[in-house]
Coordinates of C-alpha atoms in Angstrom, one line a residue:
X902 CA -9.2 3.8 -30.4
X903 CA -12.2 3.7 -32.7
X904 CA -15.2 1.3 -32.0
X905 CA -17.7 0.5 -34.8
X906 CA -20.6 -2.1 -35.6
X907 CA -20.6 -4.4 -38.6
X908 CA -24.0 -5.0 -39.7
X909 CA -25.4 -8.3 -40.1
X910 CA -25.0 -7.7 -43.8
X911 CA -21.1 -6.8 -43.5
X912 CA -20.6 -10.4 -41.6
X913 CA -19.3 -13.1 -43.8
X914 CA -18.0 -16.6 -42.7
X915 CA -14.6 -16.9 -41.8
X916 CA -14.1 -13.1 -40.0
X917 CA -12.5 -13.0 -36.8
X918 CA -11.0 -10.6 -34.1
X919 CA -8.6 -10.9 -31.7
X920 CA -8.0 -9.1 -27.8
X921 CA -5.2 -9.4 -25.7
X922 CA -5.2 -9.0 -22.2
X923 CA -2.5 -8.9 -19.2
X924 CA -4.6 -10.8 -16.5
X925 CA -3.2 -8.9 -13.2
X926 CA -4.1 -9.7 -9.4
X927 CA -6.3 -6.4 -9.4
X928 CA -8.5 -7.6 -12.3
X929 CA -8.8 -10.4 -10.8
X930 CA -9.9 -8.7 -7.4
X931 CA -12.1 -6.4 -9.1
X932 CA -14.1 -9.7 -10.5
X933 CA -14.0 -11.3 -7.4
X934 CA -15.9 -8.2 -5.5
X935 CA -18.3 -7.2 -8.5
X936 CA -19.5 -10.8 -8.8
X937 CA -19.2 -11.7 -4.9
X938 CA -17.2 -14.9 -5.9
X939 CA -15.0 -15.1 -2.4
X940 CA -13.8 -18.4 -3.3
X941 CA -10.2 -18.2 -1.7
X942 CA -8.6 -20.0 -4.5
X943 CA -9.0 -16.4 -6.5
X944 CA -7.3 -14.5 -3.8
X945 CA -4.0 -14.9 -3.0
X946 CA -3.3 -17.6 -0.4
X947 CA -1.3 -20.3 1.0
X948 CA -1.9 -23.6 -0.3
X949 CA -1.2 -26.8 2.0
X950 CA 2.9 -27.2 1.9
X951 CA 3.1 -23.4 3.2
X952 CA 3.5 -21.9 -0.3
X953 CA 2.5 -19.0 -1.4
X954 CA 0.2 -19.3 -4.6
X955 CA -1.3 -16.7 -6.9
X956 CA -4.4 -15.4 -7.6
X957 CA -6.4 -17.8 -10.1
X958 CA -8.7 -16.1 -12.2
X959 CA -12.4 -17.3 -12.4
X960 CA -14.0 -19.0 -15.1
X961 CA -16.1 -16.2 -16.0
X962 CA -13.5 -13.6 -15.8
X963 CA -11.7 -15.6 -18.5
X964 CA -14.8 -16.1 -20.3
X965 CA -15.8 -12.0 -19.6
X966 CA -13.0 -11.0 -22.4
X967 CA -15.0 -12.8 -25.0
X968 CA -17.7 -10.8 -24.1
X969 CA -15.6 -7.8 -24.2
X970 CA -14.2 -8.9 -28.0
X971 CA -18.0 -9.5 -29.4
X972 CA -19.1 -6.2 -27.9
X973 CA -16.3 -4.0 -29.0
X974 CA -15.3 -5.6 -32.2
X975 CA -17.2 -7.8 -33.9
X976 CA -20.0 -7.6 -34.6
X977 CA -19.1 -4.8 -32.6
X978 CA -21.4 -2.0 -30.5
X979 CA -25.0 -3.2 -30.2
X980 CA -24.3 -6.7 -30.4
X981 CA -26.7 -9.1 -28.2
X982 CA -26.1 -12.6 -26.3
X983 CA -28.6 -15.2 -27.5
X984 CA -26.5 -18.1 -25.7
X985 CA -23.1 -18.6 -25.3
X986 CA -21.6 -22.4 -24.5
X987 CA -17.7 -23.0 -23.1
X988 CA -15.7 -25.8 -21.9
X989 CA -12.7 -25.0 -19.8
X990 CA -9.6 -26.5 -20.4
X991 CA -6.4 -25.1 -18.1
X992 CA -6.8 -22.2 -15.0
X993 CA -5.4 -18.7 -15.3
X994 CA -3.1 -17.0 -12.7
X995 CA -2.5 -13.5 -12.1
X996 CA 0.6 -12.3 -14.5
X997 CA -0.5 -14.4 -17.1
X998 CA -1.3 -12.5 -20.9
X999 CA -3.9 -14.0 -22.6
X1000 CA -5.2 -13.9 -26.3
X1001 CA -9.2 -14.1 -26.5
X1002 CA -10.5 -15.0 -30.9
X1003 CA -13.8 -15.2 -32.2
X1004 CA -14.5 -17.0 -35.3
X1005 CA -17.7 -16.4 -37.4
X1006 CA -18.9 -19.8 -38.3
X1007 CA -22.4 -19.6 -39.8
X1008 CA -25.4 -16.6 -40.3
X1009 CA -28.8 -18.0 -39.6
X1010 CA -31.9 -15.9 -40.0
X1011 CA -33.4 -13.1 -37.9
X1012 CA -30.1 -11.5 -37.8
X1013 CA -28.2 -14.3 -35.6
X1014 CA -24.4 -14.8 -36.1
X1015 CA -22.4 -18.4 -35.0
X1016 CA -19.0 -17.6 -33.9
X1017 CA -16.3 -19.5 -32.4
X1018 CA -14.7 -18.8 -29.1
X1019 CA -11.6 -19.0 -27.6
X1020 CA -9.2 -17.5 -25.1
X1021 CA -5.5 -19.0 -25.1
X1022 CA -2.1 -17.8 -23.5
X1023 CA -0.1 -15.7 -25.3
X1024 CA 3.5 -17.7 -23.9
X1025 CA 3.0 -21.4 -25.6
X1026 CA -0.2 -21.4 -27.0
X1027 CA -2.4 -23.3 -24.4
X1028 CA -5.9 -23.5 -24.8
X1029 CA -8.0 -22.3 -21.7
X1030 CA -11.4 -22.3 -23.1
X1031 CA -13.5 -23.1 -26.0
X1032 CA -16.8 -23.4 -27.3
X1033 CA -19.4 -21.4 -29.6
X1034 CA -22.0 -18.0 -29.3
X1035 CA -25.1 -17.2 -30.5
X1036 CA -25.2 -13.8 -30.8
X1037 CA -27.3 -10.7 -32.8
X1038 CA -25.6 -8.1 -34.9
X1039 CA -26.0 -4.7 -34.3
X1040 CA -29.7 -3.2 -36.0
X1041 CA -28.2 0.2 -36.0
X1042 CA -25.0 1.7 -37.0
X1043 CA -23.2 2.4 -33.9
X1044 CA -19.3 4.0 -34.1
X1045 CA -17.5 6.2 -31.1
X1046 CA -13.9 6.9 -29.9
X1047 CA -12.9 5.2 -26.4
X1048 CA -15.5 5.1 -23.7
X1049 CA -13.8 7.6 -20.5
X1050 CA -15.8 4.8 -18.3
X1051 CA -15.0 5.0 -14.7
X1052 CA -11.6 4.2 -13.1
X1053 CA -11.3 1.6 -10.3
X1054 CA -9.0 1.6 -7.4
X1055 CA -8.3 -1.7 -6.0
X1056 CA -8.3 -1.6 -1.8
X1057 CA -5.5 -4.4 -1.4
X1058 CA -2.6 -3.4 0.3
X1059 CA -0.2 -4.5 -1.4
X1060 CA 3.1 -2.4 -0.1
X1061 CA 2.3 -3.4 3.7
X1062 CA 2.2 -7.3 2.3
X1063 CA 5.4 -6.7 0.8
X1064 CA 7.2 -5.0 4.1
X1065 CA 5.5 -7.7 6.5
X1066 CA 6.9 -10.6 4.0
X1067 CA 10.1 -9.1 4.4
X1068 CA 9.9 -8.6 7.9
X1069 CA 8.9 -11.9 9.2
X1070 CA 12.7 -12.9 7.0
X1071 CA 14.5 -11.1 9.7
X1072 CA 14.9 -11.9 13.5
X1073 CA 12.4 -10.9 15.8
X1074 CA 13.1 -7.5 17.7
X1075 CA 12.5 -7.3 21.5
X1076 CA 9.7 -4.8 21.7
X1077 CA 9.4 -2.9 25.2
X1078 CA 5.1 -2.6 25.0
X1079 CA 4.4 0.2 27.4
X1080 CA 1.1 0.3 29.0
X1081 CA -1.0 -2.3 27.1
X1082 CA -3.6 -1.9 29.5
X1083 CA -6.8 -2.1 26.8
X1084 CA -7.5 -4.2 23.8
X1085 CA -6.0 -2.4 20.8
X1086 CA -3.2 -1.5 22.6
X1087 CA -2.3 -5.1 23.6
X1088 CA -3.4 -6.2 20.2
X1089 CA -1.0 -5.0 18.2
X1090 CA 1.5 -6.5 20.2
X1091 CA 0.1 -9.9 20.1
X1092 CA -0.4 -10.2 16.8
X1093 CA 3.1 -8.7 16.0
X1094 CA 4.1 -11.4 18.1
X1095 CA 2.6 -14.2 16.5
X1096 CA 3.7 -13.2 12.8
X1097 CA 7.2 -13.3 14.4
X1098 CA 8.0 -9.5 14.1
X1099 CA 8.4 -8.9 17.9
X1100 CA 9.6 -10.7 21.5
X1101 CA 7.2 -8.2 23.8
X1102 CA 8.4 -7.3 27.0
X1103 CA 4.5 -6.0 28.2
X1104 CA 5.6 -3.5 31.0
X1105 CA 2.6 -1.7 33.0
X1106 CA 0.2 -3.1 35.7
X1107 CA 0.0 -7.1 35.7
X1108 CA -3.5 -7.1 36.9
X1109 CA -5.0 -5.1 34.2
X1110 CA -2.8 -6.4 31.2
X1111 CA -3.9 -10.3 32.3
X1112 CA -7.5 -8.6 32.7
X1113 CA -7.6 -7.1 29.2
X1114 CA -5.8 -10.7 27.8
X1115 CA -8.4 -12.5 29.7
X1116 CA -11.3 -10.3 27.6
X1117 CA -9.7 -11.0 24.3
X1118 CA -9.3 -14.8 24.5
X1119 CA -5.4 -14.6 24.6
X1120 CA -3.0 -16.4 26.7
X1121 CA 0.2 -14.3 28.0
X1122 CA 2.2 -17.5 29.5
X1123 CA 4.8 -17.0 26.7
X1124 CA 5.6 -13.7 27.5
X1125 CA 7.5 -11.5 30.1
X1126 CA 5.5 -8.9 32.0
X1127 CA 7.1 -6.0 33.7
X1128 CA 5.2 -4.6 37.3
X1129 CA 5.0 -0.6 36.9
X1130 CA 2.4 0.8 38.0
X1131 CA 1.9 4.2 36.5
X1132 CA 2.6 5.3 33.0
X1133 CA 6.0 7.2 33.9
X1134 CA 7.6 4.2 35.5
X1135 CA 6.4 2.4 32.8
X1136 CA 8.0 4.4 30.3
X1137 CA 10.8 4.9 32.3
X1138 CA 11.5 1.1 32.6
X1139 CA 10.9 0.6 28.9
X1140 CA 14.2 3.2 28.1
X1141 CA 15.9 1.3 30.6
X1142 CA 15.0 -2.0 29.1
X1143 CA 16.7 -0.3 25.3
X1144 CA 20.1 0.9 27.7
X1145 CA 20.5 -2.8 28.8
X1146 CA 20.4 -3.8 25.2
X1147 CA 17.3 -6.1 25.9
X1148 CA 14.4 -4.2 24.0
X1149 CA 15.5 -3.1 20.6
X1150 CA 11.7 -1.0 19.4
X1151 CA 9.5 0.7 21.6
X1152 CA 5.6 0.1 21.3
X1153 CA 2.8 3.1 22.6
X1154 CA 0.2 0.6 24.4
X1155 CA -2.6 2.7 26.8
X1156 CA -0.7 6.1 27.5
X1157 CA -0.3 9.6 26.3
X1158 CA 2.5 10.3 23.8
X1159 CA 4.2 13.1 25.7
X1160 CA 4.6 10.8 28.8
X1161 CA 5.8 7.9 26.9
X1162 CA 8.7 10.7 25.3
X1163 CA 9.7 12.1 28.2
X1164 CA 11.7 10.0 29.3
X1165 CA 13.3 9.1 26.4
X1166 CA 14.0 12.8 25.7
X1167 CA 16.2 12.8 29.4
X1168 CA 19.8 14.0 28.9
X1169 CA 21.8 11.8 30.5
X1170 CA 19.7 8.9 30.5
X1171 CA 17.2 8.9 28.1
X1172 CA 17.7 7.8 24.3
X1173 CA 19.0 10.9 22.5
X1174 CA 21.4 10.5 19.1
X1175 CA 21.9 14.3 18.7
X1176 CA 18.6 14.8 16.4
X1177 CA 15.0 16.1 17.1
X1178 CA 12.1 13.0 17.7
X1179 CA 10.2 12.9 14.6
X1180 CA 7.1 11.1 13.1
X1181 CA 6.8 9.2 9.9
X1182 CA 3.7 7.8 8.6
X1183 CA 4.2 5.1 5.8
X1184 CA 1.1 4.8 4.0
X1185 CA 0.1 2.4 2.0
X1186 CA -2.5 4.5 -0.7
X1187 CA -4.6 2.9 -2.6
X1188 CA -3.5 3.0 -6.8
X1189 CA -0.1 4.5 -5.5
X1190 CA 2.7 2.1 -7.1
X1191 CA 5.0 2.5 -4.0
X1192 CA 4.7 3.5 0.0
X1193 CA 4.3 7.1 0.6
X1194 CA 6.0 8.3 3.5
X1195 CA 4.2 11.6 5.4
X1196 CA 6.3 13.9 8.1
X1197 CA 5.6 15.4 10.7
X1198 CA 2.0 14.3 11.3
X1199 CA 2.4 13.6 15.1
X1200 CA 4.8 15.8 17.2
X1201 CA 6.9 18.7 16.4
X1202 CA 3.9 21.2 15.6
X1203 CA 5.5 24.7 14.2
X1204 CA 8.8 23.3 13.0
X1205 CA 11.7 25.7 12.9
X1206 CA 14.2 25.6 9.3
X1207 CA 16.8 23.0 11.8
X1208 CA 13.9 21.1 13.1
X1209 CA 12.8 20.3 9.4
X1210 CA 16.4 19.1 8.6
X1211 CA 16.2 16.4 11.4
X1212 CA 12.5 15.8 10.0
X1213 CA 13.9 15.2 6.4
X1214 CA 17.0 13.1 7.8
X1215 CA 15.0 10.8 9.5
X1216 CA 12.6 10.6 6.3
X1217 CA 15.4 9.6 4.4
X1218 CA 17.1 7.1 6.5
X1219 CA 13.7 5.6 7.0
X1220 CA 12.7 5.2 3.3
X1221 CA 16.5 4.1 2.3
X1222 CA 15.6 1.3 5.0
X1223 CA 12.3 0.0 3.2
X1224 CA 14.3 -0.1 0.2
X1225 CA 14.1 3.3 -1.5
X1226 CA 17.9 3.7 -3.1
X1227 CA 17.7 7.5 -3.3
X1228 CA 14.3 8.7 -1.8
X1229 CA 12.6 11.8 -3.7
X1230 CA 12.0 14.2 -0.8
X1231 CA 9.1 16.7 -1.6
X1232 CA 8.6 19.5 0.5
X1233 CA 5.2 21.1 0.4
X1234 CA 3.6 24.6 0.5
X1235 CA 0.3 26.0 -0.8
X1236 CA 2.7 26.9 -4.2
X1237 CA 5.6 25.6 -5.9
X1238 CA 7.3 28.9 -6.2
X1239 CA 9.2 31.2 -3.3
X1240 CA 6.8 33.5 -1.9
X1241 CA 8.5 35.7 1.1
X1242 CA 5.0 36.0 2.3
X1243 CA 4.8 32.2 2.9
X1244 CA 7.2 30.7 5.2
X1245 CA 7.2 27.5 4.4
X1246 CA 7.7 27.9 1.0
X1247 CA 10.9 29.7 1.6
X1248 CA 12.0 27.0 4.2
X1249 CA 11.3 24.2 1.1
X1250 CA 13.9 26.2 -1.1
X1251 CA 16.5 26.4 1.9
X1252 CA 15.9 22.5 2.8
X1253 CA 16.0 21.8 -1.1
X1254 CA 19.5 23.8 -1.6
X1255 CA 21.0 22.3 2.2
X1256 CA 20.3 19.0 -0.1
X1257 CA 22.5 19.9 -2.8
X1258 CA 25.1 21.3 -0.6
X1259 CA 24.9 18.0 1.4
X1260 CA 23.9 18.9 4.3
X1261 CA 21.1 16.6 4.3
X1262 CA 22.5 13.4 2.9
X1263 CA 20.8 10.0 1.1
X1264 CA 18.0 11.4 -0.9
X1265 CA 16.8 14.0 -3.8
X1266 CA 15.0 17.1 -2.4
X1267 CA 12.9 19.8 -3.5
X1268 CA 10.7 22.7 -3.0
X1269 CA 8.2 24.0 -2.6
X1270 CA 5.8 21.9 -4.0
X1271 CA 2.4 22.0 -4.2
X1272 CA 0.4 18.9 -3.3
X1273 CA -0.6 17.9 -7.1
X1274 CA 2.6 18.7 -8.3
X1275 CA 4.4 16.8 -5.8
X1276 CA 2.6 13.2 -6.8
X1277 CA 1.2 13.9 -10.0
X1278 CA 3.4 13.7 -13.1
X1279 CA 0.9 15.4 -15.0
X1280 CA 0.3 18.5 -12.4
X1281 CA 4.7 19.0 -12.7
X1282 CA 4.6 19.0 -16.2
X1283 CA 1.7 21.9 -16.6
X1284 CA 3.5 24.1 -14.0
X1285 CA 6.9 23.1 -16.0
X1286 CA 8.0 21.0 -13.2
X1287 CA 10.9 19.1 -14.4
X1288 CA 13.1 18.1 -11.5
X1289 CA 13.7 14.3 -10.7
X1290 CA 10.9 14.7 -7.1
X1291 CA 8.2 16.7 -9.0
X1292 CA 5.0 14.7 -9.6
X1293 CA 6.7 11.3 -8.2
X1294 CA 7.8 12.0 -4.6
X1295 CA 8.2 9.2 -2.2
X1296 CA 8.6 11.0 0.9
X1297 CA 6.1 14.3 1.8
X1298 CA 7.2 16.5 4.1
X1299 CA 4.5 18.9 5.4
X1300 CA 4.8 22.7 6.6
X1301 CA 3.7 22.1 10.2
X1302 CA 1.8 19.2 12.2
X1303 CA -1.7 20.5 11.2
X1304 CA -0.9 20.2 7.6
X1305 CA 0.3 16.9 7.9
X1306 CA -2.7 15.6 10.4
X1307 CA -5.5 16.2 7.8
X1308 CA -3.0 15.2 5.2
X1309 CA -2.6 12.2 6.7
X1310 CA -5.9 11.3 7.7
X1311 CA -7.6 12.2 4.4
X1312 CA -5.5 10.0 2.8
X1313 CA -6.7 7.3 5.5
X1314 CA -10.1 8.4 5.8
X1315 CA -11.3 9.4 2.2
X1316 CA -8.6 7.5 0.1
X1317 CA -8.5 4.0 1.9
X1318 CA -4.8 4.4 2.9
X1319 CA -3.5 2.4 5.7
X1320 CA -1.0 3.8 7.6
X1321 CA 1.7 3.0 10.0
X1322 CA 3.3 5.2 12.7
X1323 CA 7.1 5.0 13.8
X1324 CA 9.2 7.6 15.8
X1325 CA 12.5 8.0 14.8
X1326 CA 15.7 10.2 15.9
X1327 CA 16.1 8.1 19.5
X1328 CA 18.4 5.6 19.7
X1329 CA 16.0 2.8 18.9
X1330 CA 12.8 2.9 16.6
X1331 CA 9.3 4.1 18.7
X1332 CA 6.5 2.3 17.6
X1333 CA 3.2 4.8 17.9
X1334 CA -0.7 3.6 17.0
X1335 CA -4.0 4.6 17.4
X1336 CA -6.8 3.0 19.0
X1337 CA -8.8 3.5 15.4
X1338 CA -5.7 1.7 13.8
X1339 CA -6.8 -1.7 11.8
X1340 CA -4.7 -4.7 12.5
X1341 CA -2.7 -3.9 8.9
X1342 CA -1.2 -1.0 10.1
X1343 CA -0.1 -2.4 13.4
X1344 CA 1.8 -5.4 12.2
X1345 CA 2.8 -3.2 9.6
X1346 CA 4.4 -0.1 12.2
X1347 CA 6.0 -3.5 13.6
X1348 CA 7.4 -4.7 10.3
X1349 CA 8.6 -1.0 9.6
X1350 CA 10.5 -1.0 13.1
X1351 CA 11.6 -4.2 12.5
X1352 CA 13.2 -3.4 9.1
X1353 CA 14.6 0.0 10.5
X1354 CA 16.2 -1.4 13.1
X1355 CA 17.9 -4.7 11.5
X1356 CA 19.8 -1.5 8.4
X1357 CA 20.7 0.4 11.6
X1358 CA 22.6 -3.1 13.5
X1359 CA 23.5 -3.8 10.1
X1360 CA 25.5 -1.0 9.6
X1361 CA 27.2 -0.3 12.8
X1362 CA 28.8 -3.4 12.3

């Protein structure tokens, strides 16, 4: 698009200019943190009878696409603010499209233009503001093709909101909490609790859970505490807990991974289905339009070609769970073409083909990929990528556990993600977070379990 001034000379009475603009939730959070306007009526909140309201868009940010029409269009590039008077007539919510018109009334001297303002909705015609600008036309000639300003990532997110509005919909699991012996291990079970995504069963030492509830301010008379005194009892009661049919998820509190597996990984009694444990991180990324799923971040570390089929399985079942109808698998290497020198790239061609011949079931897979041309439509296209998983994957499935750690953590760390952990392949869904984990991805690892394990009931019935 093509920007140009009019001169003060080019201005007659009666021009005008139009701009229409989608008002979304992210313009309107964008506004809200570039202007430090935290009023909660522009974020999106609860209003008194429980429901849930949109975002309403601040006078100025209504009044800001006038701006943008007098400084873009007419008079155009260069154009100065002498004084600008409105009266607001209706509020704006997120969703909303929205016309903004200027009007030139009047030219007075020294090179001041009168226009008339207003910004309507586009659906029935309403008024939302009015009034009149003072404004200076452009001294200088000024013309230039779109401004490549700056993109802007919104931090909200949104997916997680989504999965914990759906979760708190379903009946609350009973959750076998192992070991929530120190704050942010007994946090994330609390506050799972008190959205209504869990029934904890706490199971480790009773003096040193009531200490730690006692530090935080929380009361524990509403829930059932289990007496095991070291960490393999208590992981050993929590499997036992899932046998009886009481505990339906099983939540990592203040204990090492490998000792809360073990006894899961037992034989004859622990919680085997026949496949290999695997981890799933669900991330919620920042300007990604849907939940990226990352695996194996956590614990297989050099996975063998069957190993990767159980890793891909559970990746599947998992994202047809949180409501993916045919998942797009992509499984990564350095390169998107077979190199016999790189293993992994000829175990993404094996796992792709074992797709077609369905022998992995549920979702669309492919590989290798390379990490831009797995989630960038763009990157596919240039290497003449084509396939229905390049540049749009929804589940990423990494070479080996150091791959997917720094994967996984730069997309955390550097991107904003937010991230939850589940274990999957046992008989019930293992809940897995770190002590650096924010309260988001805790309630949302619960609401992930949750959802998980109300499609798996579902369908054994």
């Amino acid at each position: 698009m093509i920007f140009e001034s009019r001169m003060y000379h080019e201005i007659e009475p009666g021009m005008s200019a139009e701009l229409r603009r989608l008002c979304t939730a992210d313009d309107i959070y964008a506004f809200v943190a570039a202007s430090g306007n935290h009023n909660p009526m522009h974020l999106e909140h609860v209003d008194e009878d429980g429901q849930k309201e949109k975002p309403l868009a601040p006078g100025l940010f209504v009044a800001s696409l006038i701006s943008s029409l007098l400084g873009s269009i007419l008079p155009g590039p260069g154009t100065r603010y002498r004084d600008q008077h409105l009266a607001f007539h209706d509020y704006v919510t997120a969703g909303e499209e929205l016309v903004a018109k200027v009007t030139v009334t009047a030219k007075e001297a020294d090179g001041v233009i009168v226009m008339d303002t207003e910004v309507r909705r586009v659906e029935g015609g309403a008024l939302i503001c009015s009034g009149t600008a003072h404004v200076l036309a452009p001294k200088t000639y000024i013309r230039y093709e779109e401004i490549d300003a700056p993109g802007l990532i919104v931090q909200r997110h949104r997916h997680f909101e989504a999965l914990l509005e759906r979760a708190e919909a379903l009946p609350a699991i009973g959750t076998a909490v192992v070991c929530p012996e120190e704050p942010s291990a007994l946090e994330g079970a609390l506050i799972a609790a008190e959205r209504g995504l869990i029934r904890p069963i706490l199971i480790g030492n009773p003096a040193k859970i009531e200490a730690t509830a006692k530090a935080m301010g929380k009361s524990l008379a509403d829930y059932e505490i289990v007496e095991m005194l070291s960490h393999r009892e208590a992981a050993r009661s929590a499997v036992d807990l899932v046998r009886e049919g009481r505990a339906q998820a099983i939540m990592k509190g203040h204990l090492h991974t490998d000792d809360l597996l073990r006894p899961m990984l037992d034989k004859e009694k622990g919680l085997r289905i026949g496949r290999r444990f695997t981890h799933v991180f669900v991330m919620d990324v920042p300007g990604v339009s849907h939940p990226l799923l990352v695996t194996d971040a956590a614990i297989n570390i050099a996975p063998d070609l069957a190993t990767k089929v159980d890793i891909v399985q559970n990746a599947i079942d998992l994202a047809i769970s949180l409501g993916m109808e045919t998942p797009k698998v992509g499984v990564l290497s350095a390169v998107e073409t077979v190199n016999p020198a790189m293993p992994s790239s000829i175990d993404a061609a094996l796992l792709s083909k074992m797709a077609e011949r369905g022998q992995i079931k549920g979702g669309v897979v492919d590989g290798p990929l390379a990490m831009d041309n797995a989630v960038d439509i763009g990157a596919a296209r240039t290497k003449g990528l084509r396939g229905p998983v390049a540049g749009q994957a929804d589940v990423l499935v990494v070479p080996g556990i150091d791959a997917g750690n720094m994967l996984a953590k730069q997309l955390a760390y550097i991107s904003h993600a937010e991230a939850a952990g589940v274990v999957l392949g046992a008989r019930v869904p293992v809940i897995l977070n770190s002590r650096s984990d924010s309260a988001m991805a805790r309630l949302a690892s619960a609401a992930v379990a949750s959802i998980h394990w109300n499609r798996i009931r579902e369908g054994s019935r």
